[in-house]
Amino acid sequence: MSSQSEPTNKGDNLLQTPEQDHGLPRLKQFSPVHARKLGLTRKLRGRDFKEDENPEEKARRHKEMELKPLYKELLYTIAHKMGKPSSNEVFTDDQLRRYIREAFTMTESEHDSLLEKVQSTEPPVYCLMATVKEAKGILGKDISGLSDPYCLLTIMEDEEESRTRQSRAKPLKSVVKDAVSHDKIYQTDIKKQTLNPIWNQTFILEFGHFAGASFHLEMWDKDEEVSLTQKLEEFTTNLNNLRRMIKEAKKEKGTDDFLGKVVIKLKELHCTEDNWYTLEPRTETYPDRGQCHLNLKFIHKGRDGTLSAGRSAYVNYCGILQQFVQAYISKQQSSAPWKGELCGEAQTLLELYATQNDLSPFLQDLAKWVAYSKLYQSLEVDSSVLLQQLTSIEYHWHQQELPYQQKQELGDSLHGFLQYGLCLVAKYRDIFPPTPTATPKLHRLLRILVQICKTQAFQKLNPAQFDLHDEVSDAIQKGTEDWFIIKKGLHQPMTKDLSEIGSALSRLIGEVQEDIKHNKDVWNRVFVSAVQVDVFTVIYKRFDSMIAKEVRETLSLMEDQMEQQLANSLFPVYLSLQAIYKDKAFLQKRGVLELTNFHEGFREALPYWLNQAFSTTQDRVERAVQVDQLQPLQTGVVPIKHSSSAVDLVACIQPICQLWDQLSWPDPEEAFMLMVKITEDVCKIVVNYCKILKERVRVLSENSDHGSAINMLCVVVNDLEHLRTVLTRLPTQLNWAGLRDRTHDVIGESQFKNTLPSQLQQAQSILGREIRSALDTLGKKLNTDIETHVRSMSTRRRIPSKSTEDAAAPLMRYLEQELQYMNENLVQENFNSLLTPLWNNSVKIIHQVANQHQQQEGLMVFSQRLLYTLQCLEQCFHAEGNGLPLNKLHSDEYKALKSHLTHHSLNSQQLVEKYLEGKVFEQKAYSGEKYGAVTLLASYRKSDQKLRIEVLNAVNLLPMDSNGLSDPFVHLCLEPYHIFPEVEPRCTQIKNCDLNPLFDEAFEFLVSLEQCQAHSACLVITVLDHDTLRSDDFEGEAFLSLRSIPGVVKESKGDGLSLQPNDVPAQIRLPLMHPKPNDNNILRLLESRKGDREAQAFVKKRRQREKQSQETIQS
């Protein structure tokens, strides 16, 4: 096996391109702290650079000393290549030579000269490095069923194999033993008694001609001479091996058994192969002989050492790889990061060179890491390329020992990349700005640094303590200091004017504020996820001390020299400091901050800020009123009914309120005084606005007609209402509740309430008085006209002359016209304020008129007219949700009036139906069995139109006789009479002396389904105590709606489709009730209709039941 020479320092220097040499000093520039810490682990070896060398001479020297030797190595590799490359793409020798000429930028004459030199060199010794790893499933040739396998290996030329084949008359199993001299045959160790031997032995087989040569491997079972006694013992212990023993006896003693062979043409092999090969038989006997695991690789021995001046193959591989990468990247048109791709020719040549020189995969990955990590410092390389190489190095570190110089190079490379990476981290603001494309690059860089520190190679080669977390934190702090110094220099004031100095400080603090925001929102996620460094906390604490010092020094120059312009220049500084100080809530470790109480330095400028806000707002309000024409700001689908000055006023007040939030003054007592001043300023502005607005109305109304004046008055009312709404929101907007909590210990409750709310209430009272004055003027005429229209409807002579709609039409037309006008010119709040008294007054007038009509003649028609008028007024005032809400419309007086008019508008039959519906509802809501209960079975058969009622029993009846018992019977009657005029009542038999009688009597009523489904149709069940000499006593009554009886009620499916009525009888238990005397308005109304005989009969029956009732009159 060919040996590998160690790379020298000279070779390393030759590997550096001119561009990389120029970039190395930049990599060393770092803070003293990092230089000290990293210096404990490793120091970069010094290298000589000729800084003053001519670039052309430098490039020429680089080509002569570096590129041409590598070029000759590649030409030599192409000339003596063996095996197929692993890639599917196959390249000819001319294609490979053409590629390296382009990659190394050689001229035609240079190429021809170097090719001639290579052709004149001595060829290498062609070798096949064969590693016999293991076998499985081989034949068992011994009596024990196992074998003692070993392998013979050789390479045979075609001539040797054909000569051997011709010299034998009969083919034998052995080929290697008989065809090749013993010095060309290599034998593995003998593995005793196994069918799955493991060797892991490597042999180097030389050969002369590649084209016609074959690799031969034969596997044999070692057979040694044993005594007859031992044979007999084996026979007695294992009779199953009898046939194998007979066969053993036939063959000569000491003859090995053939197990199988592997024959491969060398031209069919790849440069490197690692496969399982099937053991082939010599004859057809036992075709399945198992498999053998081989690793085959073509290498060179005796390679000409003059090609690259004695440098090691590893150093040459590094140089070739670097040149191929640079050639590939120089051809790429895209700006995307390089992801480790190389063209097919480059991959083939690298594979051939590494194979021929027996470079291990570990050394190849090491070379790639060194090359790619250096390339990362000059070009944009995808992080996955570096992470992949680090993973490979970590894997090989446990598999193979590196030579000393390669260990040193790996340590230097890892150390150098860490140092370079920390330099980038220190300048992350400039190199990795907070954009979606740049921050992932920072995250990938940090991942690479973390991966380096995790590798066993770094921990072994750099044994000193190295904490990446601390190193990154130190780099961030140093970078933050440098960044702040640069920004401070950029924002130096041009003059010594104090206002200019304040503006310069404002710009500097503004940049710091923006940087803190980016660190909190963007960079912090990157650093925390990659290296668990809270970059926001690190930079915040560093900025805290630097900003506090800068602010103190600047404010000390302005002491006792404050004036308005200077205070204005300091206001942005205060706002930025306030925002920065609020960000302390995101710190992981708080501690004491130097910015605490920073507001104290701005106490002198505070009055100037308040005065500036007040005077600016006052001027803007006056200008807004002067140009206001007192017209609605916008009409149409979404009208704005106040004028422009009201909008401008709100906009003008807003900055004063925002000033409170911006200041967030920390001192509680001073904050309270500040709030008093701000509230006072806002109230002054509002009151002044009222004065100048009234003056504006007077000026514009002098030359206007009455309608325009009314319209302007409406707009003014809207403006004042809008302003009152703004003042109502002021405590919330200024967060008085929060201020009260803060000042609880320094400001008393009474002092707080007597100061701030009183200021606001005073301003609101002024607005309220002005609004009420205007609304009163608008509402007086409307109230008078409504009363006139309503009273005209009660005139006796007009009742028969007009329909209900015609009688109410004049009032509705008037209201529609007037309310539409007001609605168009008043905002909703003022319109509602006008509507509420109008509505209440209208209800009151209608109620008065209704009570004044005492004559029964025409009362129902008149009530219908008033009810219709009330309904029209309700719709008019509600206006489909745009007017008064229903809860305001439906007052107690309205409900009483509507009930009164509704009952007086119904005829007697409708009143009876309504009464019965009420009794059914009362029955359903009734609970308890104070007067007992009755149980029925009820059903309706549609087929014969019969309602079947089966009275089962009654329970817990009242004792009505002197003996403490009763003689009960049940009376059944279908009501109302006008629906069931031909249905006779039914009675059960009398049960003597029984308070819990059992009846079991059935009754059938011939009625139609339509009659039963009427809303008021019900069965009145009356339980009576039979008396012989006097009228029967009343036990109680119950009301059952026929619509709830099976067969009458219609069931529904889930899809809403009705089914046929279910006529299965239902058992119903009804508690008995007693009516309350004089408790029903409907009965009283029916009783007043003396001319209706049917109504009088119904009332008489119900009054009789009331007399028999044991319920007391409810007050």
CSV table of C-alpha atoms in Angstrom, one decimal, residues 5-318:
chain,number,residue,atom,x,y,z
A,5,SER,CA,3.4,12.0,2.9
A,6,GLU,CA,2.5,14.7,5.5
A,7,PRO,CA,1.7,18.2,4.2
A,8,THR,CA,4.2,20.9,5.0
A,9,ASN,CA,3.9,24.6,5.8
A,10,LYS,CA,5.3,25.4,2.5
A,11,GLY,CA,2.5,23.4,0.8
A,12,ASP,CA,-0.1,25.3,2.9
A,13,ASN,CA,1.3,28.6,1.8
A,14,LEU,CA,1.2,27.5,-1.8
A,15,LEU,CA,-2.5,26.6,-1.5
A,16,GLN,CA,-3.5,30.2,-0.7
A,17,THR,CA,-4.7,32.2,-3.7
A,18,PRO,CA,-3.8,35.8,-4.0
A,19,GLU,CA,-7.4,36.8,-3.1
A,20,GLN,CA,-7.3,34.7,0.0
A,21,ASP,CA,-3.9,35.9,1.1
A,22,HIS,CA,-5.3,39.5,1.0
A,23,GLY,CA,-8.4,38.5,3.0
A,24,LEU,CA,-6.6,36.8,6.0
A,25,PRO,CA,-5.5,39.9,7.9
A,26,ARG,CA,-9.2,40.9,8.0
A,27,LEU,CA,-10.0,37.7,9.7
A,28,LYS,CA,-7.6,38.4,12.6
A,29,GLN,CA,-9.1,41.8,13.5
A,30,PHE,CA,-11.0,41.2,16.7
A,31,SER,CA,-11.4,42.4,20.2
A,32,PRO,CA,-8.5,41.8,22.7
A,33,VAL,CA,-10.8,39.7,24.9
A,34,HIS,CA,-11.5,37.2,22.0
A,35,ALA,CA,-7.9,37.2,21.0
A,36,ARG,CA,-6.9,36.2,24.5
A,37,LYS,CA,-9.6,33.5,24.9
A,38,LEU,CA,-9.1,31.9,21.5
A,39,GLY,CA,-5.3,32.3,21.8
A,40,LEU,CA,-5.4,29.9,24.7
A,41,THR,CA,-6.6,27.2,22.4
A,42,ARG,CA,-4.6,27.8,19.3
A,43,LYS,CA,-2.6,30.4,17.5
A,44,LEU,CA,-2.6,30.8,13.8
A,45,ARG,CA,0.7,30.0,12.2
A,46,GLY,CA,2.4,33.1,10.8
A,47,ARG,CA,2.6,33.4,7.1
A,48,ASP,CA,4.7,35.6,4.9
A,49,PHE,CA,2.9,37.9,2.5
A,50,LYS,CA,4.5,40.3,0.1
A,51,GLU,CA,2.1,43.2,0.3
A,52,ASP,CA,4.1,45.4,-2.1
A,53,GLU,CA,4.4,42.7,-4.9
A,54,ASN,CA,3.1,43.6,-8.3
A,55,PRO,CA,-0.4,42.0,-8.9
A,56,GLU,CA,0.6,40.6,-12.3
A,57,GLU,CA,3.9,39.2,-11.0
A,58,LYS,CA,2.0,37.8,-8.0
A,59,ALA,CA,-0.5,36.0,-10.4
A,60,ARG,CA,2.3,34.7,-12.6
A,61,ARG,CA,4.2,33.4,-9.6
A,62,HIS,CA,1.0,31.7,-8.3
A,63,LYS,CA,0.5,30.0,-11.6
A,64,GLU,CA,4.0,28.7,-11.8
A,65,MET,CA,4.4,27.5,-8.3
A,66,GLU,CA,0.8,26.3,-7.6
A,67,LEU,CA,-1.3,25.8,-10.7
A,68,LYS,CA,1.1,24.1,-13.0
A,69,PRO,CA,2.2,21.4,-10.6
A,70,LEU,CA,-1.5,20.6,-9.9
A,71,TYR,CA,-2.2,20.7,-13.6
A,72,LYS,CA,0.5,18.1,-14.2
A,73,GLU,CA,-0.9,15.9,-11.4
A,74,LEU,CA,-4.3,16.0,-13.2
A,75,LEU,CA,-2.8,15.2,-16.6
A,76,TYR,CA,-0.9,12.3,-15.0
A,77,THR,CA,-4.2,11.1,-13.3
A,78,ILE,CA,-6.0,11.2,-16.7
A,79,ALA,CA,-3.2,9.4,-18.5
A,80,HIS,CA,-3.2,6.5,-15.9
A,81,LYS,CA,-6.8,6.4,-14.8
A,82,MET,CA,-8.3,3.1,-13.9
A,83,GLY,CA,-11.9,2.1,-13.3
A,84,LYS,CA,-15.1,3.8,-14.0
A,85,PRO,CA,-16.2,6.9,-12.0
A,86,SER,CA,-19.2,6.6,-9.6
A,87,SER,CA,-21.3,9.1,-11.6
A,88,ASN,CA,-23.4,7.9,-14.5
A,89,GLU,CA,-21.9,10.5,-16.8
A,90,VAL,CA,-18.8,9.2,-18.5
A,91,PHE,CA,-16.1,11.6,-19.9
A,92,THR,CA,-13.4,10.9,-22.4
A,93,ASP,CA,-9.8,11.8,-21.8
A,94,ASP,CA,-10.0,14.7,-24.2
A,95,GLN,CA,-13.1,16.1,-22.4
A,96,LEU,CA,-11.3,15.9,-19.1
A,97,ARG,CA,-8.1,17.6,-20.4
A,98,ARG,CA,-10.2,20.3,-22.1
A,99,TYR,CA,-12.0,20.9,-18.8
A,100,ILE,CA,-8.8,21.3,-16.7
A,101,ARG,CA,-7.3,23.5,-19.3
A,102,GLU,CA,-10.3,25.9,-18.9
A,103,ALA,CA,-10.4,25.6,-15.1
A,104,PHE,CA,-6.7,26.3,-14.7
A,105,THR,CA,-6.7,29.0,-17.5
A,106,MET,CA,-3.9,27.4,-19.4
A,107,THR,CA,-3.0,28.5,-22.9
A,108,GLU,CA,-2.6,26.0,-25.6
A,109,SER,CA,1.1,26.2,-25.6
A,110,GLU,CA,1.3,25.8,-21.8
A,111,HIS,CA,-1.0,22.8,-22.0
A,112,ASP,CA,1.1,21.1,-24.8
A,113,SER,CA,4.3,21.8,-22.8
A,114,LEU,CA,2.9,20.3,-19.6
A,115,LEU,CA,1.3,17.4,-21.4
A,116,GLU,CA,4.7,16.5,-23.0
A,117,LYS,CA,6.4,16.6,-19.6
A,118,VAL,CA,3.8,14.3,-18.2
A,119,GLN,CA,4.0,11.8,-21.1
A,120,SER,CA,7.8,11.6,-20.5
A,121,THR,CA,7.4,10.6,-16.8
A,122,GLU,CA,7.6,7.1,-15.5
A,123,PRO,CA,4.2,5.4,-15.3
A,124,PRO,CA,3.0,4.3,-11.8
A,125,VAL,CA,2.6,0.7,-10.7
A,126,TYR,CA,-1.1,-0.2,-11.1
A,127,CYS,CA,-2.5,-1.8,-8.0
A,128,LEU,CA,-5.8,-3.1,-6.8
A,129,MET,CA,-6.4,-2.6,-3.1
A,130,ALA,CA,-8.6,-5.4,-2.1
A,131,THR,CA,-10.1,-5.6,1.4
A,132,VAL,CA,-11.8,-9.0,2.3
A,133,LYS,CA,-14.3,-8.0,4.9
A,134,GLU,CA,-16.5,-11.0,5.6
A,135,ALA,CA,-18.6,-13.8,4.1
A,136,LYS,CA,-22.0,-15.3,4.9
A,137,GLY,CA,-23.9,-18.4,4.1
A,138,ILE,CA,-20.9,-20.4,2.9
A,139,LEU,CA,-20.9,-24.2,2.6
A,140,GLY,CA,-20.2,-26.4,5.6
A,141,LYS,CA,-17.5,-29.0,4.4
A,142,ASP,CA,-16.5,-30.5,7.7
A,143,ILE,CA,-18.2,-33.3,9.5
A,144,SER,CA,-19.5,-30.8,12.1
A,145,GLY,CA,-21.4,-29.0,9.4
A,146,LEU,CA,-19.1,-26.0,9.5
A,147,SER,CA,-15.9,-25.0,7.6
A,148,ASP,CA,-12.5,-23.5,8.3
A,149,PRO,CA,-12.5,-20.9,5.4
A,150,TYR,CA,-9.7,-18.8,4.0
A,151,CYS,CA,-9.4,-16.9,0.7
A,152,LEU,CA,-6.8,-16.8,-2.0
A,153,LEU,CA,-6.5,-13.6,-4.1
A,154,THR,CA,-4.6,-12.8,-7.2
A,155,ILE,CA,-4.9,-10.9,-10.5
A,156,MET,CA,-4.5,-12.9,-13.7
A,157,GLU,CA,-3.8,-11.6,-17.2
A,158,ASP,CA,-5.7,-13.1,-20.1
A,159,GLU,CA,-2.6,-14.9,-21.3
A,160,GLU,CA,-2.1,-16.7,-18.0
A,161,GLU,CA,-5.7,-17.7,-17.7
A,162,SER,CA,-5.9,-19.1,-21.3
A,163,ARG,CA,-2.5,-20.9,-20.9
A,164,THR,CA,-3.8,-22.6,-17.8
A,165,ARG,CA,-7.0,-23.5,-19.4
A,166,GLN,CA,-5.2,-25.1,-22.4
A,167,SER,CA,-2.7,-27.0,-20.3
A,168,ARG,CA,-5.5,-28.9,-18.5
A,169,ALA,CA,-7.4,-31.7,-20.2
A,170,LYS,CA,-10.0,-31.6,-17.5
A,171,PRO,CA,-11.2,-28.5,-15.7
A,172,LEU,CA,-10.3,-28.4,-12.1
A,173,LYS,CA,-11.7,-26.5,-9.2
A,174,SER,CA,-8.4,-24.8,-8.4
A,175,VAL,CA,-7.4,-22.0,-10.8
A,176,VAL,CA,-5.4,-19.6,-8.6
A,177,LYS,CA,-3.1,-22.3,-7.1
A,178,ASP,CA,-2.2,-23.8,-10.4
A,179,ALA,CA,-2.1,-20.8,-12.7
A,180,VAL,CA,-0.1,-18.1,-10.8
A,181,SER,CA,3.2,-18.2,-9.1
A,182,HIS,CA,3.0,-18.3,-5.3
A,183,ASP,CA,4.6,-14.9,-4.9
A,184,LYS,CA,1.5,-13.3,-6.6
A,185,ILE,CA,-1.0,-15.2,-4.5
A,186,TYR,CA,-2.3,-13.5,-1.3
A,187,GLN,CA,-4.0,-15.6,1.4
A,188,THR,CA,-6.2,-14.5,4.3
A,189,ASP,CA,-6.2,-16.0,7.7
A,190,ILE,CA,-8.1,-19.2,8.4
A,191,LYS,CA,-11.2,-18.8,10.4
A,192,LYS,CA,-12.1,-21.9,12.4
A,193,GLN,CA,-15.5,-23.5,12.4
A,194,THR,CA,-17.8,-20.9,11.0
A,195,LEU,CA,-20.1,-20.3,8.1
A,196,ASN,CA,-20.0,-16.5,8.5
A,197,PRO,CA,-16.3,-15.6,8.7
A,198,ILE,CA,-15.0,-12.1,9.3
A,199,TRP,CA,-11.5,-11.1,8.1
A,200,ASN,CA,-11.2,-7.3,7.4
A,201,GLN,CA,-7.8,-7.9,5.8
A,202,THR,CA,-6.4,-5.6,3.1
A,203,PHE,CA,-4.1,-6.7,0.2
A,204,ILE,CA,-2.5,-4.7,-2.6
A,205,LEU,CA,-2.3,-6.6,-5.8
A,206,GLU,CA,-0.1,-5.2,-8.6
A,207,PHE,CA,-0.8,-5.8,-12.3
A,208,GLY,CA,0.6,-4.7,-15.6
A,209,HIS,CA,-2.1,-4.4,-18.1
A,210,PHE,CA,-5.5,-3.1,-17.1
A,211,ALA,CA,-7.6,-4.0,-20.1
A,212,GLY,CA,-7.2,-7.8,-20.1
A,213,ALA,CA,-6.7,-8.5,-16.4
A,214,SER,CA,-9.2,-10.2,-14.0
A,215,PHE,CA,-9.4,-10.3,-10.2
A,216,HIS,CA,-9.7,-13.8,-8.8
A,217,LEU,CA,-10.8,-14.8,-5.3
A,218,GLU,CA,-11.1,-18.4,-4.3
A,219,MET,CA,-12.5,-19.5,-0.9
A,220,TRP,CA,-11.3,-22.8,0.5
A,221,ASP,CA,-12.0,-24.9,3.5
A,222,LYS,CA,-8.8,-25.9,5.3
A,223,ASP,CA,-8.7,-29.6,5.8
A,224,GLU,CA,-6.1,-31.0,8.2
A,225,GLU,CA,-5.1,-34.7,8.9
A,226,VAL,CA,-6.9,-36.3,11.9
A,227,SER,CA,-6.6,-39.8,13.5
A,228,LEU,CA,-8.9,-42.7,13.0
A,229,THR,CA,-9.9,-42.5,16.6
A,230,GLN,CA,-11.1,-39.0,16.3
A,231,LYS,CA,-13.1,-39.9,13.2
A,232,LEU,CA,-14.8,-42.7,15.1
A,233,GLU,CA,-15.7,-40.4,18.0
A,234,GLU,CA,-17.3,-37.9,15.6
A,235,PHE,CA,-19.2,-40.7,14.0
A,236,THR,CA,-20.6,-41.9,17.3
A,237,THR,CA,-21.6,-38.4,18.3
A,238,ASN,CA,-23.3,-37.5,15.0
A,239,LEU,CA,-24.7,-40.2,12.8
A,240,ASN,CA,-26.2,-37.7,10.5
A,241,ASN,CA,-22.8,-36.9,9.1
A,242,LEU,CA,-22.3,-40.4,7.8
A,243,ARG,CA,-22.4,-39.5,4.2
A,244,ARG,CA,-20.0,-36.6,4.7
A,245,MET,CA,-17.6,-39.0,6.5
A,246,ILE,CA,-17.7,-41.5,3.6
A,247,LYS,CA,-16.9,-38.7,1.2
A,248,GLU,CA,-14.0,-37.5,3.5
A,249,ALA,CA,-12.7,-41.1,3.4
A,250,LYS,CA,-12.6,-41.2,-0.4
A,251,LYS,CA,-10.5,-38.0,-0.8
A,252,GLU,CA,-6.8,-37.7,-0.1
A,253,LYS,CA,-5.7,-36.7,3.4
A,254,GLY,CA,-4.9,-33.0,3.8
A,255,THR,CA,-6.7,-31.8,0.6
A,256,ASP,CA,-8.7,-28.5,1.1
A,257,ASP,CA,-12.3,-28.3,0.0
A,258,PHE,CA,-13.3,-25.7,-2.6
A,259,LEU,CA,-16.1,-23.3,-1.3
A,260,GLY,CA,-16.5,-20.9,-4.2
A,261,LYS,CA,-14.9,-18.1,-6.2
A,262,VAL,CA,-15.4,-14.5,-7.4
A,263,VAL,CA,-14.0,-13.5,-10.8
A,264,ILE,CA,-14.3,-9.9,-11.9
A,265,LYS,CA,-12.9,-8.2,-15.0
A,266,LEU,CA,-10.9,-5.1,-13.9
A,267,LYS,CA,-12.3,-3.0,-16.7
A,268,GLU,CA,-15.8,-3.6,-15.3
A,269,LEU,CA,-14.9,-2.2,-11.8
A,270,HIS,CA,-15.4,1.4,-10.6
A,271,CYS,CA,-12.6,3.3,-9.0
A,272,THR,CA,-13.9,2.3,-5.7
A,273,GLU,CA,-16.4,-0.5,-5.0
A,274,ASP,CA,-17.9,-1.9,-1.8
A,275,ASN,CA,-20.3,-4.8,-2.5
A,276,TRP,CA,-21.4,-8.3,-1.7
A,277,TYR,CA,-20.4,-10.7,-4.4
A,278,THR,CA,-21.9,-14.2,-4.9
A,279,LEU,CA,-19.5,-17.1,-4.6
A,280,GLU,CA,-19.7,-19.0,-7.9
A,281,PRO,CA,-19.2,-22.8,-8.1
A,282,ARG,CA,-16.7,-24.4,-10.4
A,283,THR,CA,-19.3,-27.0,-11.5
A,284,GLU,CA,-23.1,-27.1,-11.1
A,285,THR,CA,-22.8,-28.9,-7.8
A,286,TYR,CA,-24.1,-26.8,-4.8
A,287,PRO,CA,-24.9,-23.6,-6.8
A,288,ASP,CA,-25.8,-21.6,-3.7
A,289,ARG,CA,-22.4,-21.1,-2.0
A,290,GLY,CA,-23.0,-17.9,-0.1
A,291,GLN,CA,-21.6,-14.3,-0.5
A,292,CYS,CA,-18.4,-12.5,0.1
A,293,HIS,CA,-18.1,-8.8,1.1
A,294,LEU,CA,-15.3,-7.0,-0.7
A,295,ASN,CA,-14.0,-3.5,-0.9
A,296,LEU,CA,-12.0,-2.9,-4.1
A,297,LYS,CA,-10.1,0.3,-5.0
A,298,PHE,CA,-7.6,1.1,-7.8
A,299,ILE,CA,-4.5,2.9,-6.5
A,300,HIS,CA,-1.1,3.9,-7.8
A,301,LYS,CA,2.3,2.9,-6.4
A,302,GLY,CA,5.5,4.6,-7.4
A,303,ARG,CA,3.7,7.7,-8.7
A,304,ASP,CA,6.2,10.2,-10.2
A,305,GLY,CA,7.2,12.6,-7.4
A,306,THR,CA,8.5,15.3,-9.7
A,307,LEU,CA,5.1,16.4,-10.8
A,308,SER,CA,4.3,18.6,-7.8
A,309,ALA,CA,7.7,19.1,-6.3
A,310,GLY,CA,7.3,16.4,-3.6
A,311,ARG,CA,4.1,17.8,-2.1
A,312,SER,CA,1.7,15.3,-0.5
A,313,ALA,CA,-1.4,14.0,-2.3
A,314,TYR,CA,-3.6,15.6,0.4
A,315,VAL,CA,-2.1,19.1,-0.3
A,316,ASN,CA,-2.6,18.6,-4.0
A,317,TYR,CA,-6.1,17.5,-3.5
A,318,CYS,CA,-6.9,20.6,-1.6
